[in-house]
C-alpha cells in the first residue's frame, strides 16, 4: 500500500512480503532520481498459478555461474518461482557426476558449434564447460533465498549423445551418432544402461532438495530399439507390443526410482505415448499435439503449459510475439473444471542452440518474460495490454 505516510508491505508469509518488495522495486524509475513519487495505491493479491517458470538450456551453450544467478534474479524480480535447469543434451553434458568422470572430461566438450540448421556445418571452435556439484548447490542456495525452486533435467532416454558416446553398455550398439531425426538413445533393454541412468540420478537427487525431477523423455528416435536384440527381448519379456510402449516402460521404471527416492517426475508430453503413469506431471510443449493436456488431465495427471507456439522464447519475436504470450489462455476450452484444476502453471523455454551469449538471452527473453510473468501471476480480469 502507498499512502501519505509512505509505503507499507505486508503479507501472510515472508514469501508474500518478498513479492511485495519485488513489485515496489519494479515500480521505481530506471536510472538516477533525486525524488521518486509513487501514486497512492492499495494492491492486494496472490499468484494465480503455483508454477511460474523459466527454463534455460545450458547444454547447447554453457553459461557461467554468475549469469545463471542473474537469470534467477530476473525470475525472482518477476514474481516467478521456478528455474528449470536443462543440464545435459547431445551437445554437452554440464554437471559433474563423480561416478562417471568422463561425462564432464569428455562429454562437456565438443569440437565445434553448429552453424544454422545444417547439422553437418560447424564452426570448428572447441567449446565446453560444466558445473561442479558444489556449484549446483550454490545455485540451489542462491535460488532458495529468492523463493525460486530449481528443477534439474537430465534428458533421457534420447538427447543423450554426450553420455552414450563416452560409456559403453548405455546405448544399443557401440556406434552412436545421429539417426534420421534424433540421436542414438539409451538402450532400455540393457540392465547396465538402466543402472547408469539411475547412478547418474543418484548424484543429482541429493543436490536438489525439491519435489520434482525432470526426466526429459522427448524426441526419442526408436530405430535402434527396433534392431537391438536386448530391446526386443525386454519388450517380449514384458509383453510390450510397440517401441512406444518400451519408451513408457523406461519412463515408468525411472519414475519408480524417483518415487523411491522421495521425488515426483515431470516429463515432456511424449511421456503420454505408450501409457502415462498416474503420478507423472506432463510438461506440454508440442502445440501440434493439442490433445496432450486434455488427455493427461482427463486421467488425473498434472500439466504445465509450455506450448512451443507461444512460450518458446528462442523463437524470433515475429513468430512468438509479445501479444501471443500475453493473450495466451492456458485454460483450454476443452477442459472441464476438474481438469483445469490440474494445470500447475506456465513456463517459457529457452533452447540455446543459437543463443551463445548473455546479451542474446536478454534480447530473447525480454520483454516476453514480463508478459508471461503477468499471465502466470494475475487473474485474467485485471489484464490490460495497454
Ligand atoms: C523440446 O522442445 N524438445 C522439449
Ligand atoms: Zn537396445
Coordinates of C-alpha atoms and ligand atoms in Angstrom, one line a residue:
X1 CA 0.0 0.0 0.0
X2 CA 1.2 3.5 -0.8
X3 CA -0.4 6.4 1.1
X4 CA 0.5 9.8 2.6
X5 CA 2.6 8.1 5.3
X6 CA 4.7 6.1 2.9
X7 CA 4.9 2.5 1.6
X8 CA 3.7 -0.5 3.6
X9 CA 4.3 -4.0 2.5
X10 CA 2.6 -6.9 4.4
X11 CA 2.0 -10.5 3.7
X12 CA 0.8 -13.7 5.2
X13 CA 4.2 -15.2 4.7
X14 CA 7.8 -13.9 4.2
X15 CA 7.5 -15.0 0.6
X16 CA 4.5 -12.7 0.2
X17 CA 6.5 -9.8 1.6
X18 CA 9.3 -10.7 -0.8
X19 CA 7.0 -10.4 -3.8
X20 CA 5.7 -7.1 -2.4
X21 CA 9.2 -5.8 -2.4
X22 CA 9.7 -7.0 -6.0
X23 CA 6.6 -5.2 -7.0
X24 CA 7.8 -2.0 -5.3
X25 CA 11.2 -2.4 -7.0
X26 CA 9.6 -2.7 -10.4
X27 CA 7.6 0.5 -9.7
X28 CA 10.7 2.6 -9.3
X29 CA 12.1 4.5 -12.2
X30 CA 15.1 3.3 -14.1
X31 CA 18.2 5.4 -13.5
X32 CA 19.1 8.1 -11.1
X33 CA 16.4 10.2 -9.5
X34 CA 16.5 12.6 -6.5
X35 CA 12.8 12.4 -5.8
X36 CA 10.6 9.4 -6.5
X37 CA 6.8 9.8 -6.3
X38 CA 4.5 6.8 -6.2
X39 CA 0.8 7.1 -6.7
X40 CA -1.5 6.2 -3.7
X41 CA -2.5 2.7 -4.3
X42 CA -3.5 -0.5 -2.5
X43 CA -2.6 -3.7 -4.1
X44 CA -3.8 -7.0 -2.6
X45 CA -3.0 -10.1 -4.5
X46 CA -1.7 -13.6 -4.7
X47 CA -0.5 -15.8 -7.5
X48 CA -2.9 -17.5 -9.9
X49 CA -0.5 -20.5 -10.6
X50 CA 1.9 -22.3 -8.4
X51 CA 4.3 -23.0 -11.3
X52 CA 5.7 -19.8 -12.9
X53 CA 8.8 -20.9 -14.6
X54 CA 11.7 -20.2 -16.9
X55 CA 13.9 -22.9 -18.5
X56 CA 17.5 -22.3 -19.5
X57 CA 19.3 -24.7 -21.8
X58 CA 22.9 -24.8 -20.6
X59 CA 23.9 -27.7 -22.8
X60 CA 23.8 -26.2 -26.3
X61 CA 25.7 -23.2 -24.8
X62 CA 27.2 -23.1 -21.4
X63 CA 26.6 -20.1 -19.2
X64 CA 28.8 -19.3 -16.3
X65 CA 27.5 -19.5 -12.7
X66 CA 27.3 -15.7 -12.4
X67 CA 25.0 -15.5 -15.3
X68 CA 22.8 -18.3 -14.1
X69 CA 22.4 -16.3 -10.9
X70 CA 21.4 -13.2 -13.0
X71 CA 18.8 -15.4 -14.7
X72 CA 17.4 -16.4 -11.3
X73 CA 17.4 -12.7 -10.3
X74 CA 15.2 -12.0 -13.2
X75 CA 12.9 -14.9 -12.4
X76 CA 12.5 -13.6 -8.8
X77 CA 12.1 -10.0 -9.8
X78 CA 9.1 -11.0 -11.9
X79 CA 7.4 -12.9 -9.1
X80 CA 8.2 -16.1 -10.8
X81 CA 9.3 -19.1 -8.8
X82 CA 10.7 -22.0 -10.9
X83 CA 14.1 -22.3 -12.6
X84 CA 14.2 -25.3 -14.9
X85 CA 17.8 -26.2 -15.5
X86 CA 18.4 -28.2 -18.7
X87 CA 21.8 -29.7 -17.8
X88 CA 22.5 -32.3 -20.5
X89 CA 21.8 -32.8 -24.1
X90 CA 23.5 -34.2 -27.2
X91 CA 25.7 -31.2 -27.5
X92 CA 27.2 -31.2 -24.0
X93 CA 27.0 -32.7 -20.5
X94 CA 27.1 -29.9 -18.0
X95 CA 27.0 -31.4 -14.5
X96 CA 29.7 -33.2 -12.6
X97 CA 28.9 -36.9 -11.9
X98 CA 31.6 -38.3 -9.6
X99 CA 31.0 -41.9 -10.6
X100 CA 31.3 -41.1 -14.3
X101 CA 34.1 -38.5 -14.7
X102 CA 34.2 -38.8 -18.5
X103 CA 30.7 -37.2 -18.7
X104 CA 32.5 -34.0 -17.9
X105 CA 36.1 -34.5 -19.0
X106 CA 34.8 -35.6 -22.5
X107 CA 31.1 -35.2 -22.6
X108 CA 31.2 -31.5 -21.7
X109 CA 33.4 -30.7 -24.7
X110 CA 32.8 -30.5 -28.4
X111 CA 34.9 -29.8 -31.4
X112 CA 32.6 -27.1 -32.8
X113 CA 29.2 -25.5 -32.6
X114 CA 26.6 -25.9 -35.3
X115 CA 26.0 -23.1 -37.8
X116 CA 22.4 -22.7 -39.0
X117 CA 20.1 -25.7 -39.4
X118 CA 22.6 -27.9 -41.3
X119 CA 24.0 -30.2 -38.5
X120 CA 26.9 -31.0 -40.8
X121 CA 28.2 -27.5 -40.7
X122 CA 30.1 -26.2 -37.6
X123 CA 32.5 -23.5 -36.7
X124 CA 35.3 -25.9 -35.7
X125 CA 35.9 -23.9 -32.5
X126 CA 36.4 -26.2 -29.5
X127 CA 33.8 -25.5 -26.8
X128 CA 33.0 -26.7 -23.3
X129 CA 32.1 -26.1 -19.7
X130 CA 30.3 -27.7 -16.8
X131 CA 29.1 -27.1 -13.3
X132 CA 30.6 -28.9 -10.3
X133 CA 28.2 -30.4 -7.8
X134 CA 29.4 -27.7 -5.3
X135 CA 28.3 -25.0 -7.8
X136 CA 25.0 -26.7 -8.3
X137 CA 24.5 -26.5 -4.5
X138 CA 25.5 -22.8 -4.7
X139 CA 22.8 -22.2 -7.3
X140 CA 20.2 -24.0 -5.3
X141 CA 21.0 -21.9 -2.2
X142 CA 21.0 -18.7 -4.2
X143 CA 17.6 -19.6 -5.7
X144 CA 16.2 -20.6 -2.3
X145 CA 17.0 -17.2 -0.9
X146 CA 14.8 -15.8 -3.7
X147 CA 12.0 -18.3 -3.3
X148 CA 12.9 -20.0 -6.6
X149 CA 12.7 -23.8 -6.9
X150 CA 15.3 -25.4 -9.1
X151 CA 14.1 -28.3 -11.3
X152 CA 17.0 -30.2 -12.8
X153 CA 16.7 -32.0 -16.1
X154 CA 19.0 -34.8 -17.3
X155 CA 17.2 -35.6 -20.6
X156 CA 16.9 -39.3 -21.3
X157 CA 16.5 -41.8 -23.0
X158 CA 17.0 -39.5 -26.0
X159 CA 19.2 -36.4 -26.3
X160 CA 21.9 -38.4 -24.5
X161 CA 24.7 -38.4 -27.1
X162 CA 27.2 -36.7 -24.7
X163 CA 26.7 -39.6 -22.3
X164 CA 26.2 -42.6 -24.5
X165 CA 29.3 -41.7 -26.7
X166 CA 31.5 -41.9 -23.6
X167 CA 30.3 -45.0 -21.8
X168 CA 29.7 -48.5 -23.1
X169 CA 26.7 -50.5 -22.3
X170 CA 24.4 -47.5 -22.3
X171 CA 23.3 -47.4 -25.9
X172 CA 22.0 -50.3 -28.1
X173 CA 25.2 -50.5 -30.2
X174 CA 28.7 -49.3 -29.8
X175 CA 28.4 -46.9 -32.7
X176 CA 26.5 -43.8 -31.7
X177 CA 25.6 -40.7 -33.6
X178 CA 22.7 -39.1 -35.4
X179 CA 19.8 -41.2 -36.8
X180 CA 17.3 -39.8 -39.3
X181 CA 15.6 -37.5 -36.8
X182 CA 17.4 -37.7 -33.5
X183 CA 20.5 -39.1 -31.8
X184 CA 21.2 -42.7 -30.6
X185 CA 19.2 -43.1 -27.3
X186 CA 19.8 -45.1 -24.2
X187 CA 19.1 -48.8 -24.6
X188 CA 16.2 -49.7 -22.2
X189 CA 16.9 -53.4 -23.0
X190 CA 20.2 -53.4 -21.1
X191 CA 20.4 -53.6 -17.3
X192 CA 23.7 -51.8 -17.5
X193 CA 22.0 -48.8 -19.2
X194 CA 19.3 -48.6 -16.5
X195 CA 21.9 -48.8 -13.8
X196 CA 23.9 -46.0 -15.5
X197 CA 20.8 -43.8 -15.6
X198 CA 19.9 -44.4 -12.0
X199 CA 23.5 -43.9 -10.9
X200 CA 23.5 -40.5 -12.6
X201 CA 20.3 -39.5 -10.9
X202 CA 21.5 -40.9 -7.6
X203 CA 24.0 -38.0 -7.6
X204 CA 21.5 -35.4 -9.0
X205 CA 18.7 -36.1 -6.5
X206 CA 20.6 -35.1 -3.3
X207 CA 21.7 -31.8 -4.9
X208 CA 18.1 -30.6 -5.5
X209 CA 16.0 -30.7 -2.3
X210 CA 12.7 -30.2 -4.1
X211 CA 9.7 -32.3 -5.1
X212 CA 10.2 -32.6 -8.8
X213 CA 12.8 -34.1 -11.1
X214 CA 12.5 -33.6 -14.8
X215 CA 13.4 -36.7 -16.8
X216 CA 13.0 -35.1 -20.2
X217 CA 12.0 -38.1 -22.4
X218 CA 11.3 -36.0 -25.5
X219 CA 12.2 -36.7 -29.1
X220 CA 13.4 -40.3 -29.0
X221 CA 14.5 -42.0 -32.2
X222 CA 13.5 -45.6 -31.9
X223 CA 15.3 -47.1 -35.0
X224 CA 18.0 -48.7 -32.9
X225 CA 15.4 -50.2 -30.5
X226 CA 13.7 -52.0 -33.4
X227 CA 17.0 -53.6 -34.3
X228 CA 18.5 -54.2 -30.9
X229 CA 18.2 -57.8 -29.5
X230 CA 18.2 -56.5 -25.9
X231 CA 15.4 -54.0 -26.6
X232 CA 13.4 -56.7 -28.4
X233 CA 13.9 -59.1 -25.5
X234 CA 12.8 -56.5 -23.0
X235 CA 9.7 -56.0 -25.0
X236 CA 8.9 -59.7 -25.3
X237 CA 9.6 -60.4 -21.6
X238 CA 7.2 -57.5 -20.6
X239 CA 4.5 -58.1 -23.1
X240 CA 5.3 -54.7 -24.8
X241 CA 3.9 -54.5 -28.4
X242 CA 5.5 -51.3 -29.7
X243 CA 8.7 -49.3 -29.2
X244 CA 6.4 -46.5 -27.8
X245 CA 5.5 -48.9 -25.0
X246 CA 9.2 -49.6 -24.5
X247 CA 9.7 -45.9 -24.0
X248 CA 6.9 -45.9 -21.5
X249 CA 8.4 -48.9 -19.7
X250 CA 11.7 -46.9 -19.4
X251 CA 9.9 -43.8 -18.2
X252 CA 7.9 -45.7 -15.6
X253 CA 11.0 -47.6 -14.4
X254 CA 12.8 -44.2 -13.8
X255 CA 9.7 -42.7 -12.2
X256 CA 9.5 -45.6 -9.8
X257 CA 13.2 -44.9 -8.9
X258 CA 12.4 -41.2 -8.4
X259 CA 9.4 -42.1 -6.2
X260 CA 11.5 -44.5 -4.1
X261 CA 13.8 -41.5 -3.5
X262 CA 11.0 -39.3 -2.5
X263 CA 10.6 -37.3 -5.8
X264 CA 7.9 -36.8 -8.3
X265 CA 8.6 -36.9 -12.0
X266 CA 8.0 -34.3 -14.7
X267 CA 8.4 -35.3 -18.4
X268 CA 7.8 -33.7 -21.8
X269 CA 4.5 -34.6 -23.3
X270 CA 5.9 -37.6 -25.2
X271 CA 5.6 -39.5 -21.9
X272 CA 1.9 -39.8 -22.8
X273 CA 2.7 -42.1 -25.7
X274 CA 2.5 -45.7 -24.7
X275 CA 0.8 -45.0 -21.4
X276 CA 1.1 -42.5 -18.6
X277 CA 1.6 -43.4 -15.0
X278 CA -0.9 -41.9 -12.6
X279 CA 1.6 -39.8 -10.7
X280 CA 3.6 -38.1 -13.6
X281 CA 3.3 -34.4 -14.4
X282 CA 3.5 -33.6 -18.1
X283 CA 5.2 -30.5 -19.5
X284 CA 3.3 -29.8 -22.7
X285 CA 5.4 -28.3 -25.4
X286 CA 4.1 -29.7 -28.7
X287 CA 1.4 -27.2 -29.8
X288 CA 0.8 -29.6 -32.7
X289 CA -0.2 -32.3 -30.2
X290 CA -3.3 -30.5 -28.9
X291 CA -4.8 -33.5 -27.1
X292 CA -1.9 -33.9 -24.7
X293 CA -3.2 -31.7 -21.9
X294 CA -6.9 -32.8 -22.3
X295 CA -5.8 -36.5 -22.2
X296 CA -3.3 -36.2 -19.3
X297 CA -5.7 -34.2 -17.1
X298 CA -8.7 -36.5 -18.0
X299 CA -6.5 -39.2 -16.4
X300 CA -6.0 -37.0 -13.4
X301 CA -2.4 -36.0 -14.1
X302 CA -1.0 -32.6 -13.6
X303 CA 0.2 -30.4 -16.5
X304 CA 2.5 -27.5 -17.0
X305 CA 1.9 -25.3 -20.1
X306 CA 5.0 -24.6 -22.3
X307 CA 3.4 -24.6 -25.8
X308 CA 6.1 -24.0 -28.4
X309 CA 4.0 -21.7 -30.5
X310 CA 3.8 -19.2 -27.6
X311 CA 6.3 -19.9 -24.9
X312 CA 9.5 -20.9 -26.8
X313 CA 11.5 -17.7 -26.3
X314 CA 14.3 -19.0 -28.6
X315 CA 11.8 -18.4 -31.5
X316 CA 12.0 -15.0 -33.0
X317 CA 9.7 -12.3 -31.8
X318 CA 7.9 -12.0 -35.1
X319 CA 6.9 -15.7 -34.7
X320 CA 6.2 -15.9 -31.0
X321 CA 5.1 -12.4 -30.4
X322 CA 4.7 -10.4 -27.1
X323 CA 1.0 -10.3 -27.6
X324 CA 0.9 -14.0 -28.4
X325 CA 2.4 -14.6 -25.0
X326 CA 0.2 -12.1 -23.2
X327 CA -3.0 -13.2 -24.8
X328 CA -2.4 -16.9 -24.3
X329 CA -5.2 -18.7 -22.5
X330 CA -3.8 -21.7 -20.6
X331 CA -7.3 -22.8 -19.6
X332 CA -8.0 -24.6 -22.9
X333 CA -11.7 -24.5 -24.0
X334 CA -12.0 -28.3 -24.0
X335 CA -11.1 -28.7 -20.3
X336 CA -13.7 -29.1 -17.6
X337 CA -13.2 -27.5 -14.1
X338 CA -11.6 -30.6 -12.6
X339 CA -9.1 -30.7 -15.5
X340 CA -8.4 -27.0 -15.2
X341 CA -7.6 -27.5 -11.5
X342 CA -4.7 -29.8 -12.6
X343 CA -2.9 -27.1 -14.6
X344 CA 0.0 -26.2 -12.3
X345 CA 1.1 -23.2 -14.3
X346 CA 3.2 -22.0 -17.2
X347 CA 6.8 -21.7 -18.3
X348 CA 8.9 -20.3 -21.1
X349 CA 11.7 -22.4 -22.5
X350 CA 14.9 -21.0 -23.9
X351 CA 16.7 -23.5 -26.1
X352 CA 20.2 -22.2 -26.7
X353 CA 21.4 -23.8 -29.9
X354 CA 21.6 -20.3 -31.4
X355 CA 21.9 -18.3 -28.2
X356 CA 25.6 -18.1 -27.3
X357 CA 25.7 -15.1 -25.1
X358 CA 24.0 -13.4 -22.1
X359 CA 23.2 -10.4 -24.4
X360 CA 21.3 -12.7 -26.8
X361 CA 19.5 -14.3 -23.8
X362 CA 18.3 -10.9 -22.6
X363 CA 17.2 -9.9 -26.1
X364 CA 15.2 -13.1 -26.5
X365 CA 13.5 -13.2 -23.1
X366 CA 12.7 -9.5 -22.7
X367 CA 10.0 -8.2 -22.7
X368 CA 8.2 -11.5 -23.4
X369 CA 9.1 -12.8 -19.9
X370 CA 7.2 -9.8 -18.4
X371 CA 4.1 -10.8 -20.3
X372 CA 4.5 -14.4 -19.1
X373 CA 5.0 -13.3 -15.5
X374 CA 1.8 -11.3 -15.5
X375 CA -0.1 -14.1 -17.2
X376 CA 1.1 -16.6 -14.6
X377 CA 0.5 -14.4 -11.6
X378 CA -2.6 -12.2 -12.3
X379 CA -6.2 -13.0 -12.6
X380 CA -7.2 -12.6 -16.3
X381 CA -9.8 -10.0 -15.2
X382 CA -7.0 -7.5 -14.4
X383 CA -5.0 -7.9 -17.5
X384 CA -4.5 -4.8 -19.6
X385 CA -2.5 -4.8 -22.8
X386 CA -2.3 -1.0 -22.8
Ligands
LIG1 C1 11.6 -30.0 -26.7 O1 11.5 -28.9 -27.1 N1 12.1 -31.0 -27.3 C2 11.0 -30.3 -25.4
LIG2 ZN1 18.6 -51.6 -27.1

